[in-house]
Coordinates of N, CA and C in Angstrom, one line a residue:
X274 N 9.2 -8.1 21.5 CA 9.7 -9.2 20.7 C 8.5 -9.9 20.1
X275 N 8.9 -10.7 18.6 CA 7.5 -11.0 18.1 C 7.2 -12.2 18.3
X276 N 6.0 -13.1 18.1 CA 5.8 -14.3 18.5 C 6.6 -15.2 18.2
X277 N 7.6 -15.4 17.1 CA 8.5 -15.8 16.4 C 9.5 -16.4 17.6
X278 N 10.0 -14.9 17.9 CA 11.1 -15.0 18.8 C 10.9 -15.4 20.4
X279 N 9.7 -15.8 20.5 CA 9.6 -16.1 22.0 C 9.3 -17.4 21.8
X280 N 9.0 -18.4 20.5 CA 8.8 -19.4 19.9 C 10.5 -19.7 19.7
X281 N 10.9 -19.4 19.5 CA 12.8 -19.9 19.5 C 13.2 -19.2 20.5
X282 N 12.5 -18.7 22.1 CA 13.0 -18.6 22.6 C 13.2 -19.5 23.9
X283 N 11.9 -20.4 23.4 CA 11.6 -21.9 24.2 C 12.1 -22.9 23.9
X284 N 12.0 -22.5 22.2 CA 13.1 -23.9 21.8 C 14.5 -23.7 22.5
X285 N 15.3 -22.7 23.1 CA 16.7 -22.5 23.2 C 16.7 -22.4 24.9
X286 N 15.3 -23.0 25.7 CA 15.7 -23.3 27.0 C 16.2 -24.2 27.1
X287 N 17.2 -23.9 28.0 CA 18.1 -24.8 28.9 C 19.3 -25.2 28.5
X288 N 19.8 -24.6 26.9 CA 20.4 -24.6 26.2 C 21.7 -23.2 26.5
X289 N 22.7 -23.5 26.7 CA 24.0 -22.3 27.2 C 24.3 -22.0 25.9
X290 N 24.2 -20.7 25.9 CA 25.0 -20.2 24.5 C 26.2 -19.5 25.3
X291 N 27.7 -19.7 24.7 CA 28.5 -18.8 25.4 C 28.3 -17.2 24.6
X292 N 29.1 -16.2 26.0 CA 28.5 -15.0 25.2 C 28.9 -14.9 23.9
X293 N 28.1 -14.2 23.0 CA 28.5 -13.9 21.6 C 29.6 -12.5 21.6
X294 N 29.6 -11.8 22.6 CA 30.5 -10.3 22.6 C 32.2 -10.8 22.7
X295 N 32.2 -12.1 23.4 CA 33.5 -12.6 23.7 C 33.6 -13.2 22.1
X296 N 33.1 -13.8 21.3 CA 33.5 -14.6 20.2 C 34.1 -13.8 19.3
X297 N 34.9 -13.1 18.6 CA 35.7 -12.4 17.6 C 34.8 -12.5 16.2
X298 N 34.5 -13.7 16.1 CA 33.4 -14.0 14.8 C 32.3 -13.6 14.7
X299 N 31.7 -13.1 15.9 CA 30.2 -12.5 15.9 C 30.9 -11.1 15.3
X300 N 31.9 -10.8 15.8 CA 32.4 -9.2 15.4 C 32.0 -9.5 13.7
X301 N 32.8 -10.1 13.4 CA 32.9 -10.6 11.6 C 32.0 -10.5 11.1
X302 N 30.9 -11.2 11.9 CA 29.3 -11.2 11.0 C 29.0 -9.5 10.3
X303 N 29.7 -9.1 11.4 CA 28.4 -7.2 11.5 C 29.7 -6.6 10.2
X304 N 30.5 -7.2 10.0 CA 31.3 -6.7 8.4 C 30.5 -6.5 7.1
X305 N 29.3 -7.2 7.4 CA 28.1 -7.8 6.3 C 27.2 -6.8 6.2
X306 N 26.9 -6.1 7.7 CA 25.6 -5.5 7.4 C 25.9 -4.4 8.8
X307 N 25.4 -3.5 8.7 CA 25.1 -2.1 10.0 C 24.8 -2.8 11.2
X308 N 25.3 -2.1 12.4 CA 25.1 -2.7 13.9 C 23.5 -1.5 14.4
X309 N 22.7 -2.2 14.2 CA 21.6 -1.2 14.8 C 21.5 -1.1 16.3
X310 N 20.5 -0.3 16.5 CA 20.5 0.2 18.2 C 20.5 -0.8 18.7
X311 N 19.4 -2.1 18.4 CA 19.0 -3.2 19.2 C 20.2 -3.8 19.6
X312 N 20.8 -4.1 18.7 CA 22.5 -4.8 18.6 C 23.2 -3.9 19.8
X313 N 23.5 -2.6 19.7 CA 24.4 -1.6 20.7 C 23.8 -2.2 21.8
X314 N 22.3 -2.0 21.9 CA 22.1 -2.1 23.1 C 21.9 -3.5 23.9
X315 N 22.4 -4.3 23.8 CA 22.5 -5.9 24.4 C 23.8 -6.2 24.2
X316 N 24.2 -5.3 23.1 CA 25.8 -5.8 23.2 C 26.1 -5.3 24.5
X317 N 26.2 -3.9 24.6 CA 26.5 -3.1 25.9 C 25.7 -4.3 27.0
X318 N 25.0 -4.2 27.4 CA 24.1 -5.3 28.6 C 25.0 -6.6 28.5
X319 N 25.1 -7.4 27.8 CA 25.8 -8.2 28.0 C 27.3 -8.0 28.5
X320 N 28.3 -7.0 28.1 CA 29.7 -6.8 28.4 C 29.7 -6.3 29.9
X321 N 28.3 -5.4 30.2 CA 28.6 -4.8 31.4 C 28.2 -5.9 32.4
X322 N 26.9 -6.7 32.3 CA 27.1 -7.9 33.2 C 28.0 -8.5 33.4
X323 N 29.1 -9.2 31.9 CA 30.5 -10.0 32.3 C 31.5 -9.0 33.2
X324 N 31.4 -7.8 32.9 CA 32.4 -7.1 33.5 C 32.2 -6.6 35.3
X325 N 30.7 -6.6 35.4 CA 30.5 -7.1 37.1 C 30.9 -8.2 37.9
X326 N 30.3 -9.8 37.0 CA 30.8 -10.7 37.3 C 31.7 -11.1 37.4
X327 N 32.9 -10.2 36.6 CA 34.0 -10.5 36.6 C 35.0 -9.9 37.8
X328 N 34.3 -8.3 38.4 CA 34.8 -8.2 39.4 C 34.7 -8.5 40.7
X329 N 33.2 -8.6 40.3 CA 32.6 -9.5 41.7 C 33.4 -10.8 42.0
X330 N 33.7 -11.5 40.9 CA 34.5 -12.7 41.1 C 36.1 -12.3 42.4
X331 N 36.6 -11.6 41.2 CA 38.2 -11.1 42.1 C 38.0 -10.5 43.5
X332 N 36.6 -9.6 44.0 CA 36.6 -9.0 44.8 C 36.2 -10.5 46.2
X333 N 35.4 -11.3 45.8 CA 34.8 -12.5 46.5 C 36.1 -13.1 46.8
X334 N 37.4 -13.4 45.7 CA 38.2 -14.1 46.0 C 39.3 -13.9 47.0
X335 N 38.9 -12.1 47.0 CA 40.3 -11.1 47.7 C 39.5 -11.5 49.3
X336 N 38.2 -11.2 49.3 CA 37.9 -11.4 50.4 C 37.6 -12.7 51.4
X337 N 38.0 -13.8 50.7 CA 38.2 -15.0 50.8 C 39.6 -15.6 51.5
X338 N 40.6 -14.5 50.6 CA 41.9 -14.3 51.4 C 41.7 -13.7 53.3
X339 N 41.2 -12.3 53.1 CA 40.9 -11.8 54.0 C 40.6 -12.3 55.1
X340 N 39.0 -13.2 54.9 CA 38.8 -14.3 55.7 C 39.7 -14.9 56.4
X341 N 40.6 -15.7 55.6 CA 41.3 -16.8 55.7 C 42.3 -16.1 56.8
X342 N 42.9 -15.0 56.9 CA 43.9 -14.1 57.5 C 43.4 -14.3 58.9
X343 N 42.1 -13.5 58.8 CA 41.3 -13.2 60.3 C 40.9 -14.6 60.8
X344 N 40.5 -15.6 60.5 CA 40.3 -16.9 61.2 C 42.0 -17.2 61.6
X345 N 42.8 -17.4 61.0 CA 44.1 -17.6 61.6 C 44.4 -16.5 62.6
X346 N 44.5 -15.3 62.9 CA 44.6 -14.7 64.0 C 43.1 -14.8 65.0
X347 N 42.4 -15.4 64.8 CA 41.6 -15.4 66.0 C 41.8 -16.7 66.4
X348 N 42.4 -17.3 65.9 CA 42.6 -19.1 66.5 C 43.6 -18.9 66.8
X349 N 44.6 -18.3 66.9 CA 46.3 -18.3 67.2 C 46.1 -17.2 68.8
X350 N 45.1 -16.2 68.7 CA 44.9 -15.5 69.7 C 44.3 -16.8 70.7
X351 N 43.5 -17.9 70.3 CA 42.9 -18.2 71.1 C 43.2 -19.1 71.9
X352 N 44.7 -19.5 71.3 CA 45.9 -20.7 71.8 C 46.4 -20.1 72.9
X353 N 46.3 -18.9 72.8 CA 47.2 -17.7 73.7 C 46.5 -17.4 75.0
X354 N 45.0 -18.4 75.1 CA 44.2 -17.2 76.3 C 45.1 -18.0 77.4
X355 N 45.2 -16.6 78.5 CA 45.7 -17.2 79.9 C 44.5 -15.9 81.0
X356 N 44.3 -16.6 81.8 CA 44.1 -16.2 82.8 C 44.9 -14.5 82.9
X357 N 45.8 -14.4 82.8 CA 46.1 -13.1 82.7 C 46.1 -11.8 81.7
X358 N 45.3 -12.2 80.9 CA 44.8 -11.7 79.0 C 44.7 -10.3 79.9
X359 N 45.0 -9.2 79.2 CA 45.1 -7.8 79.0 C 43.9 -7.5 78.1
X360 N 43.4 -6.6 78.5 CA 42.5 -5.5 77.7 C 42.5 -5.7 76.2
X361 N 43.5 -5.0 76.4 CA 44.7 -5.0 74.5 C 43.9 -6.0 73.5
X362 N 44.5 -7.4 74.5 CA 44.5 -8.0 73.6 C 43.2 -8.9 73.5
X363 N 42.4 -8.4 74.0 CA 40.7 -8.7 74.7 C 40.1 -8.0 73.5
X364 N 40.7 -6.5 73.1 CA 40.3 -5.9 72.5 C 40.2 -6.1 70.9
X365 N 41.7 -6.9 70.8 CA 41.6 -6.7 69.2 C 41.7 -8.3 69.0
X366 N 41.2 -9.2 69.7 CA 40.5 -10.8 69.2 C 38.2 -10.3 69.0
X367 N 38.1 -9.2 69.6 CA 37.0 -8.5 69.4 C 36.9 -7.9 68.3
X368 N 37.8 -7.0 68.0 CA 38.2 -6.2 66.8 C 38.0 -7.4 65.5
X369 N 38.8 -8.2 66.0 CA 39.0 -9.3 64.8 C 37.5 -10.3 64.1
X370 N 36.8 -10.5 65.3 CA 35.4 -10.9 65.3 C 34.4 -10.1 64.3
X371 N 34.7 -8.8 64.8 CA 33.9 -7.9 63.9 C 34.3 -7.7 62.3
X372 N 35.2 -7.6 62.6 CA 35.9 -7.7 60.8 C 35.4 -9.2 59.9
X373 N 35.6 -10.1 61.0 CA 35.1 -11.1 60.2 C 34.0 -11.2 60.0
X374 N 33.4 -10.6 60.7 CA 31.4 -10.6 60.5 C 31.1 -9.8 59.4
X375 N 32.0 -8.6 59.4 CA 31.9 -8.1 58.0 C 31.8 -8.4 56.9
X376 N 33.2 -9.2 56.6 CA 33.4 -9.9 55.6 C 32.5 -11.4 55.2
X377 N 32.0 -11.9 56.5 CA 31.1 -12.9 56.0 C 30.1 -12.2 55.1
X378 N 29.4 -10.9 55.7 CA 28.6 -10.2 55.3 C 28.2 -10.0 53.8
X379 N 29.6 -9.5 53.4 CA 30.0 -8.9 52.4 C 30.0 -10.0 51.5
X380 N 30.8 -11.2 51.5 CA 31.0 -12.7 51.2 C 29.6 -13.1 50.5
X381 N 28.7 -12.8 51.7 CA 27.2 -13.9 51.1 C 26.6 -12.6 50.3
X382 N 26.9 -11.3 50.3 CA 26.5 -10.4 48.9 C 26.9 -10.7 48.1
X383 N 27.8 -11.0 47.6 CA 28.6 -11.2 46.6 C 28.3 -12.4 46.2
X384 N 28.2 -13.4 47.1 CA 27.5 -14.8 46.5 C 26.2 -14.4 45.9
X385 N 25.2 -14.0 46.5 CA 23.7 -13.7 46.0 C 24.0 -13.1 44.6
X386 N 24.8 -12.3 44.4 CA 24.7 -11.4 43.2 C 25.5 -12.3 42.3
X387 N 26.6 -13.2 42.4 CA 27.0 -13.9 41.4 C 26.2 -14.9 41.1
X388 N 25.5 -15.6 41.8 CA 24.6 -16.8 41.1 C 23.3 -16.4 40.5
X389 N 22.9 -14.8 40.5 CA 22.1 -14.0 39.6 C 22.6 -13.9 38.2
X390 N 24.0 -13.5 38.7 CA 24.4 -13.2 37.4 C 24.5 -13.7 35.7
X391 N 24.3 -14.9 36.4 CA 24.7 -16.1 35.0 C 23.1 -16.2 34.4
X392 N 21.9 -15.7 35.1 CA 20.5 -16.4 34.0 C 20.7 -15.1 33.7
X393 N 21.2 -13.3 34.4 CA 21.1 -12.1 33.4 C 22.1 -12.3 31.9
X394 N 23.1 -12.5 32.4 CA 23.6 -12.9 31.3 C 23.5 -13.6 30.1
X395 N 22.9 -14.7 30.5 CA 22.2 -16.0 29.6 C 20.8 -14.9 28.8
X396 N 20.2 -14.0 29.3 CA 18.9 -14.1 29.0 C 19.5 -12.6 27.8
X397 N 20.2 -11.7 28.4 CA 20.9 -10.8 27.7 C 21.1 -11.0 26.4
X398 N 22.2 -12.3 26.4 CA 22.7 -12.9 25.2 C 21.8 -13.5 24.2
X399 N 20.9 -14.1 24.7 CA 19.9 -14.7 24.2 C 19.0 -13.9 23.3
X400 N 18.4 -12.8 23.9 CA 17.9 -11.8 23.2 C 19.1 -11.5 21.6
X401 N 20.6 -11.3 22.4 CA 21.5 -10.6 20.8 C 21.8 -11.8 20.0
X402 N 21.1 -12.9 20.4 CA 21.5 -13.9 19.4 C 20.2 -13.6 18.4
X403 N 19.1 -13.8 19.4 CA 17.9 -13.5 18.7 C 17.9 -12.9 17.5
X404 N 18.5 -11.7 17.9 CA 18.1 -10.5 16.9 C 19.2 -10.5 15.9
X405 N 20.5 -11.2 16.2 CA 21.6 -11.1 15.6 C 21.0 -12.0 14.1
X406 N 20.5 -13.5 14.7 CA 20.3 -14.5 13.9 C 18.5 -13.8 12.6
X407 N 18.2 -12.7 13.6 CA 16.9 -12.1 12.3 C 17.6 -11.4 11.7
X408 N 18.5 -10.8 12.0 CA 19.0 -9.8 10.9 C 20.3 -10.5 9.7
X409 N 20.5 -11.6 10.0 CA 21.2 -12.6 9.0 C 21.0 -13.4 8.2
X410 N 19.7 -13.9 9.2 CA 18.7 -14.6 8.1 C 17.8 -13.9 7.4
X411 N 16.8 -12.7 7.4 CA 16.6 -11.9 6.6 C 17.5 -11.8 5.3
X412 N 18.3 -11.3 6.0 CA 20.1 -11.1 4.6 C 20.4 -12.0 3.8
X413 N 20.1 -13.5 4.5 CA 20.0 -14.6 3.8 C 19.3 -14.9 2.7
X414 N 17.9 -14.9 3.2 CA 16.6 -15.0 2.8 C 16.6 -14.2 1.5
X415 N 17.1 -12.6 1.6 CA 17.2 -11.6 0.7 C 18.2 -12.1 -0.6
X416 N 18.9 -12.6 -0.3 CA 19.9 -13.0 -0.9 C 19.6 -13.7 -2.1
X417 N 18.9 -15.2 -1.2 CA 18.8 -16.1 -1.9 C 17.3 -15.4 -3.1
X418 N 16.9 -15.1 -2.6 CA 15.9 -14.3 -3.3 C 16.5 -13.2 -5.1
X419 N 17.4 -12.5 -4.5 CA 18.3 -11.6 -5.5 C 19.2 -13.0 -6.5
X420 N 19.6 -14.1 -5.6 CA 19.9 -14.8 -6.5 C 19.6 -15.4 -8.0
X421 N 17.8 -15.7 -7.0 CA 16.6 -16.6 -7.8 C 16.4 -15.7 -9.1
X422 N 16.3 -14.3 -8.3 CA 15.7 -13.2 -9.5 C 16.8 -13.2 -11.1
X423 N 18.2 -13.1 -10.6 CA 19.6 -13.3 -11.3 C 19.7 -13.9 -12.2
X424 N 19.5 -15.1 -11.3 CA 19.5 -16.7 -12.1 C 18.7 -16.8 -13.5
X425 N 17.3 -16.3 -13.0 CA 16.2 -16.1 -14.1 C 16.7 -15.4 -15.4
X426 N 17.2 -14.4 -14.7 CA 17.7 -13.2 -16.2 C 18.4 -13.6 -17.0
X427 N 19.5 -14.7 -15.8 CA 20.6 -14.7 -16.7 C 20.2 -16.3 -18.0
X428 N 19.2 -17.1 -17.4 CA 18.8 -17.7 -18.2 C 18.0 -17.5 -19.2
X429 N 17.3 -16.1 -18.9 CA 16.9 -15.4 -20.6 C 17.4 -14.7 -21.0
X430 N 18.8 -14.2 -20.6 CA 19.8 -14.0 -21.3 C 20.4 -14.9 -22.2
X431 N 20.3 -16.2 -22.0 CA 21.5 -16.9 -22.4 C 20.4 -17.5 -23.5
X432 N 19.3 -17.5 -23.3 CA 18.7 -18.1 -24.5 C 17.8 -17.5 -25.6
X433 N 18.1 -16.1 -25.2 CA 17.9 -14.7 -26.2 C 19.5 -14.8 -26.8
X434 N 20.4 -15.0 -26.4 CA 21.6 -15.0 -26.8 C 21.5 -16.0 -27.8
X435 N 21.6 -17.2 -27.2 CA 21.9 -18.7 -28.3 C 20.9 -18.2 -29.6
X436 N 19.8 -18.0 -29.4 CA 18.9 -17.5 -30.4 C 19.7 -16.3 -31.4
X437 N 20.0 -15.3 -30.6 CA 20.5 -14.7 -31.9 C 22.1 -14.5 -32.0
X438 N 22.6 -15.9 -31.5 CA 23.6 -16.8 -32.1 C 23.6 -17.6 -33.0
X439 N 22.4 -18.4 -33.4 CA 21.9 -19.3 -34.2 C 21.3 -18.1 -35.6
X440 N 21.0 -16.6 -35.1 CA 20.4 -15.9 -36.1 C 21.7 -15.5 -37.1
X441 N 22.9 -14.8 -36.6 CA 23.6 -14.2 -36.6 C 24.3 -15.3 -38.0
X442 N 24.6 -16.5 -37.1 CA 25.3 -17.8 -37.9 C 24.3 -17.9 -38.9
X443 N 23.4 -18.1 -39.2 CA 22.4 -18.1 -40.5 C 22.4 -17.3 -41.4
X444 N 22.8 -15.6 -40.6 CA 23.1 -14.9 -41.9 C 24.3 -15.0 -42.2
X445 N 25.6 -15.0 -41.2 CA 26.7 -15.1 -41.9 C 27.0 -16.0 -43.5
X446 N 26.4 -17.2 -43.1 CA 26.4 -18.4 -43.9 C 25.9 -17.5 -45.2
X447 N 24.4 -17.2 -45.2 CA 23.6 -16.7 -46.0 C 24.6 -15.4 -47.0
X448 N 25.2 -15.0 -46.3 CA 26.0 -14.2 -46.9 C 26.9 -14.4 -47.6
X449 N 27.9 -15.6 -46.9 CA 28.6 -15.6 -48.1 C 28.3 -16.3 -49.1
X450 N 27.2 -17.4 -49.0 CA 26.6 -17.9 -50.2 C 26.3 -16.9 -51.5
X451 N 25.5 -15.7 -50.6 CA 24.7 -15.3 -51.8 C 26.1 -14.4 -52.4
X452 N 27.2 -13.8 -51.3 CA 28.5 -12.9 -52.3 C 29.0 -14.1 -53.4
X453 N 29.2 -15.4 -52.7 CA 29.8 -16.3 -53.8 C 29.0 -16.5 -55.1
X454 N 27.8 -17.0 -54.9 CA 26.7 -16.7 -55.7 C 27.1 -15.9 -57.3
X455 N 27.2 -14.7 -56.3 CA 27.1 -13.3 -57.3 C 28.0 -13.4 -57.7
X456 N 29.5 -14.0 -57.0 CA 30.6 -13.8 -57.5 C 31.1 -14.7 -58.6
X457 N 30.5 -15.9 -59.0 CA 30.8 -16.8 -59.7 C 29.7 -16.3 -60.8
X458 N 28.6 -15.6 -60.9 CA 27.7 -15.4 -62.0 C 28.1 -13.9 -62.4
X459 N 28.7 -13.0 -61.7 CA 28.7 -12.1 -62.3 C 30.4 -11.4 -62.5
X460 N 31.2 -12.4 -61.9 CA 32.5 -12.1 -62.2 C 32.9 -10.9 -61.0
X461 N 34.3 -11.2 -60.6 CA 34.7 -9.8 -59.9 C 34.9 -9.0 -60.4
X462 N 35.4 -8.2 -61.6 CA 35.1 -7.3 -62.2 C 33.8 -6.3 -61.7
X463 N 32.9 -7.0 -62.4 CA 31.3 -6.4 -61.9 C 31.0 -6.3 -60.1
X464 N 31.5 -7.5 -59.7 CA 31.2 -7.3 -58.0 C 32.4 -6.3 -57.3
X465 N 33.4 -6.2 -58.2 CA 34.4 -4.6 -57.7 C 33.8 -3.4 -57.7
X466 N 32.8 -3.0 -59.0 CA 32.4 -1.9 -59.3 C 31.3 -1.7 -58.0
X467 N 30.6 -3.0 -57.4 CA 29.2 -2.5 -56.5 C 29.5 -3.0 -55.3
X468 N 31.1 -3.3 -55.0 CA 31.7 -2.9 -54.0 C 32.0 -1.4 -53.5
X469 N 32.5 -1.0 -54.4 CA 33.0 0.7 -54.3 C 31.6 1.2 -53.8
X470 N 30.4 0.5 -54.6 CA 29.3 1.6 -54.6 C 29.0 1.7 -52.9
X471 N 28.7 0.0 -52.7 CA 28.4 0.2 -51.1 C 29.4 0.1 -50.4
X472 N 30.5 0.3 -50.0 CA 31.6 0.2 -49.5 C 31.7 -0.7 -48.7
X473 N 32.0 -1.5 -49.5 CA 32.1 -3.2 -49.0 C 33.0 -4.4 -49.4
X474 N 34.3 -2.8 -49.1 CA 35.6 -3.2 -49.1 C 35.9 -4.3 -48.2
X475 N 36.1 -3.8 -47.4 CA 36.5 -4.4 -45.2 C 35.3 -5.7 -45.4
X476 N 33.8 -5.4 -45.6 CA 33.2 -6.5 -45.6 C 33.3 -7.8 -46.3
X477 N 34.1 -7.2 -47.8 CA 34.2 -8.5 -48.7 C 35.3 -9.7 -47.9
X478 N 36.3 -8.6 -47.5 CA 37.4 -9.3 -47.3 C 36.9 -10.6 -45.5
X479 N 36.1 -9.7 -44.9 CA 35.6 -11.0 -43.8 C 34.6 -12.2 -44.8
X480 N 34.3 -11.6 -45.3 CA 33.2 -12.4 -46.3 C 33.8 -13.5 -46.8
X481 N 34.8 -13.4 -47.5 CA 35.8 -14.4 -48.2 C 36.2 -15.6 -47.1
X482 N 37.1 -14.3 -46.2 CA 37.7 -15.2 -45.0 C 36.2 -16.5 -44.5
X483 N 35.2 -15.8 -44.3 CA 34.2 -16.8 -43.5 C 34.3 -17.7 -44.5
X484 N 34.1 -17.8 -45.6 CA 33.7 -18.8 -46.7 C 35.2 -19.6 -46.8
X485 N 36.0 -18.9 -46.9 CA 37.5 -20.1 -46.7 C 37.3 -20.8 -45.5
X486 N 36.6 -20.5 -44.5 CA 36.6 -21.1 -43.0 C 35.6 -21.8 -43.6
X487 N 34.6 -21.8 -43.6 CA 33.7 -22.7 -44.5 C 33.8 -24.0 -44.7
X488 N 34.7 -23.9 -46.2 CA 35.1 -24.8 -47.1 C 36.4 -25.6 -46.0
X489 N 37.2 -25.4 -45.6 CA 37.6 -25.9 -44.7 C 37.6 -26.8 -43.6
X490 N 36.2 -26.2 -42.9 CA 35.2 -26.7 -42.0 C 34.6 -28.4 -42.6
X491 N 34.4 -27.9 -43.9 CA 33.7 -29.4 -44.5 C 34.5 -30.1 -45.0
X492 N 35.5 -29.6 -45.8 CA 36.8 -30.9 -45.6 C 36.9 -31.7 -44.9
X493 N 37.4 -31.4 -43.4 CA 37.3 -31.6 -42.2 C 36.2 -32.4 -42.0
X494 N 35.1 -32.2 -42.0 CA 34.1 -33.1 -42.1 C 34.1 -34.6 -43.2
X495 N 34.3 -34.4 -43.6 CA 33.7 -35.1 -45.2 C 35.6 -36.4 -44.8
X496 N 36.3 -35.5 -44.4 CA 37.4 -36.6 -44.2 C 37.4 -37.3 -42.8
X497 N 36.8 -36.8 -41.7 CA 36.5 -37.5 -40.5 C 35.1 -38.7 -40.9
X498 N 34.7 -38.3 -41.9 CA 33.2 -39.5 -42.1 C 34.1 -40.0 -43.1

């Protein structure tokens, strides 16, 4: 792990993260981006420690019952001693002793190994947060980066655009001035003939239209002032 992460790995002592494999939303995250090996493998570590502790839990609690059975028969045997106690029953308040010894046995394994369990788990998870939180923030980082780049283009897009928006509208204008021009000096007659020539049928007719929008346009003007 890089110095980074052993640097946020102090900032996040003593700090409980619940496991991330149980949250449904950590699933969500990995919708975004590929689960790599590092991810398989702490995910797996972490599920298999909850799934010990988890049986260790039930197994501690069965045997808790168990306990509880065998202390009640060796106290109820013990209300019973007389002076004339049989073998038998010499034998299985003995019997019973040893089973219980067992189960203490077994009891304080089970304790040892559950109160382990919780810094493996903690330390497990910690690591898949780690690596969960580089590989998102990277994505982030990337992101915002592909953004920045975007942003840029699209702002010299937009002002290569207005420019030859502003070009575009200069010639339109320019245009129909100079057809009107020609058209009041040299008559439609003559501007029919060198219509045909350059086929500037379809164009005359937008040509006019712009110049009626035009004239229009400044009406509108000239009567709002």
């Amino acid at each position: 792990m890089d110095n980074n992460f052993r640097k946020y790995r102090r900032a996040l002592a003593g700090r409980r993260i619940p496991p991330l494999t149980l949250d449904n939303k950590w699933y969500q995250l990995f919708k975004q981006a590929d689960v790599t090996d590092k991810v398989k493998t702490y995910e797996e570590e972490v599920n298999e420690l909850l799934k010990e502790q988890a049986k260790l839990t039930m197994e501690y609690k069965n045997l808790k019952k168990v306990k509880g059975t065998l202390m009640d028969g060796i106290l109820n045997a013990m209300d019973k001693i007389n002076e004339d106690e049989d073998d038998f029953a010499s034998r299985v308040r003995s019997e019973q002793k040893r089973l219980l010894e067992e189960v203490n046995e077994k009891m304080e394994e089970k304790e040892e190994r559950l109160s382990e369990l919780p810094k493996e788990i903690d330390e497990a998870n910690v690591e898949l947060m780690l690596i969960t939180m580089n590989i998102f923030y990277e994505r982030f980082v990337n992101n915002m980066e592909e953004i920045k780049e975007i942003d840029q283009w699209v702002n010299e897009v937009r002002a290569e655009l207005k420019k030859n928006l502003i070009i575009k509208q200069d010639k339109e204008t320019e245009s129909v001035e100079l057809y009107s021009y020609m058209h009041d000096i040299f008559g439609p007659k003559i501007l029919e003939i060198f219509d045909l020539r350059y086929d500037f049928k379809g164009k005359k007719e937008e040509l006019m239209a712009r110049k009626t929008a035009q004239r229009e346009e400044e009406q509108k003007r000239r009567k709002r002032s």
